[in-house]
Every structure is written in C-alpha cells, then in structure tokens.
C-alpha cells in the first residue's frame, strides 16, 4: 500500500514539475517576442554534399513579398521585414560618446510583432518608412552608454556614420540566457 502511495505521489510531483517548467519556458519566450513566430531568411551558405559553400543566389525576399504574405495569408497577423547587422557597428552620440552594437532595419510592424515595451518616445511609423526618415530606436543599454541618464529621445547620433534622430528608448527585454 505504501508503495502505491509513493508511486502516485511521484507521478503527481513529476507532472507538477513539468507544468512549472512549461510556464517558465513560455514566459521566457514571451519576453523575447512571443511563441507564435516564424522566421524565414536567406542563408549566406548552403550545403552541397558534405560541404558548406557560399550561397551565390541573388534571390531575396523583397518588401513586396512581405506585404503579399500579410495580405494573402489570413493566419498571419503581421509580417515584418528585418535586415540585421550583427557585428559591432559604431554608434556615436552627439557629445562624442561611443558604443558598438548590432542593429536591425525594420518597419513599423516590428514593435507589434515583438511586443516591445516603450520607455519613452514613439516607435518607427509607416510615414517614417515611406519617407525613409533617418530615425532609430534604442535599447536601454545603448541609450545608457550614449546618453547616460539623459533622455535620448530627439537626440542626434550617428549609426555607422549615418546621422539619425532617436525616436524612442526601449525597455530592456531579458530572456533566459
């Protein structure tokens, strides 16, 4: 009888641990932009036989493709183009402060898709994209490195030597790693 009680208690404990772990994983995924995302990209390399070789294809997704996916796929809530620059790009504040960071070229839908929290300012608008406005969104760490305790909104900076105006300061998103 005691063995049955211990066995049932063990099973219930394992289920509770599994459910708790599931909640933690889903919360961490939500912090990073949600769990219902699908990413497509063109790889810089492709596998040919047993070797990796540069992908010399000139086929890329175009902005029109993103708009078509959003318009033609009813299950897609928002489609977001993103052009990443992963390496440490030099970012210079107006007062001479410098930092290095990666960045993403995005459109106005990025904020909705990633569920970003705004600390101050506004996100990039469709009008900014249409007019090719030189505006940028800063994460909290880059903002602190460039502007210390001052509000970065409306300040000028150079992103890879291109002048831009800060439109927003983001709340830092933290994940599980």
Short mmCIF file of C-alpha atoms in Angstrom, two decimals, residues 11 27 35 38-39 60 69 72 78 97 104 118 124 128-129 137 154-155 163 166 168 171 174:
data_model
loop_
_atom_site.label_atom_id
_atom_site.label_comp_id
_atom_site.label_asym_id
_atom_site.label_seq_id
_atom_site.Cartn_x
_atom_site.Cartn_y
_atom_site.Cartn_z
CA UNK A 11 3.85 10.80 -10.68
CA UNK A 27 7.22 33.25 -20.05
CA UNK A 35 5.96 31.95 -29.15
CA UNK A 38 8.03 32.03 -37.87
CA UNK A 39 11.25 33.35 -39.40
CA UNK A 60 16.00 37.55 -51.73
CA UNK A 69 2.31 37.43 -47.20
CA UNK A 72 -2.79 36.85 -48.68
CA UNK A 78 1.72 40.72 -39.01
CA UNK A 97 30.18 59.08 -26.55
CA UNK A 104 18.07 45.75 -37.35
CA UNK A 118 8.27 51.58 -24.78
CA UNK A 124 9.03 53.99 -36.10
CA UNK A 128 8.96 57.23 -41.33
CA UNK A 129 9.40 54.16 -43.54
CA UNK A 137 15.01 53.06 -31.80
CA UNK A 154 15.07 63.63 -30.04
CA UNK A 155 18.86 63.46 -29.68
CA UNK A 163 23.17 60.69 -38.98
CA UNK A 166 16.40 58.89 -31.72
CA UNK A 168 12.31 56.06 -28.77
CA UNK A 171 12.70 48.95 -22.01
CA UNK A 174 15.55 39.94 -20.82
#
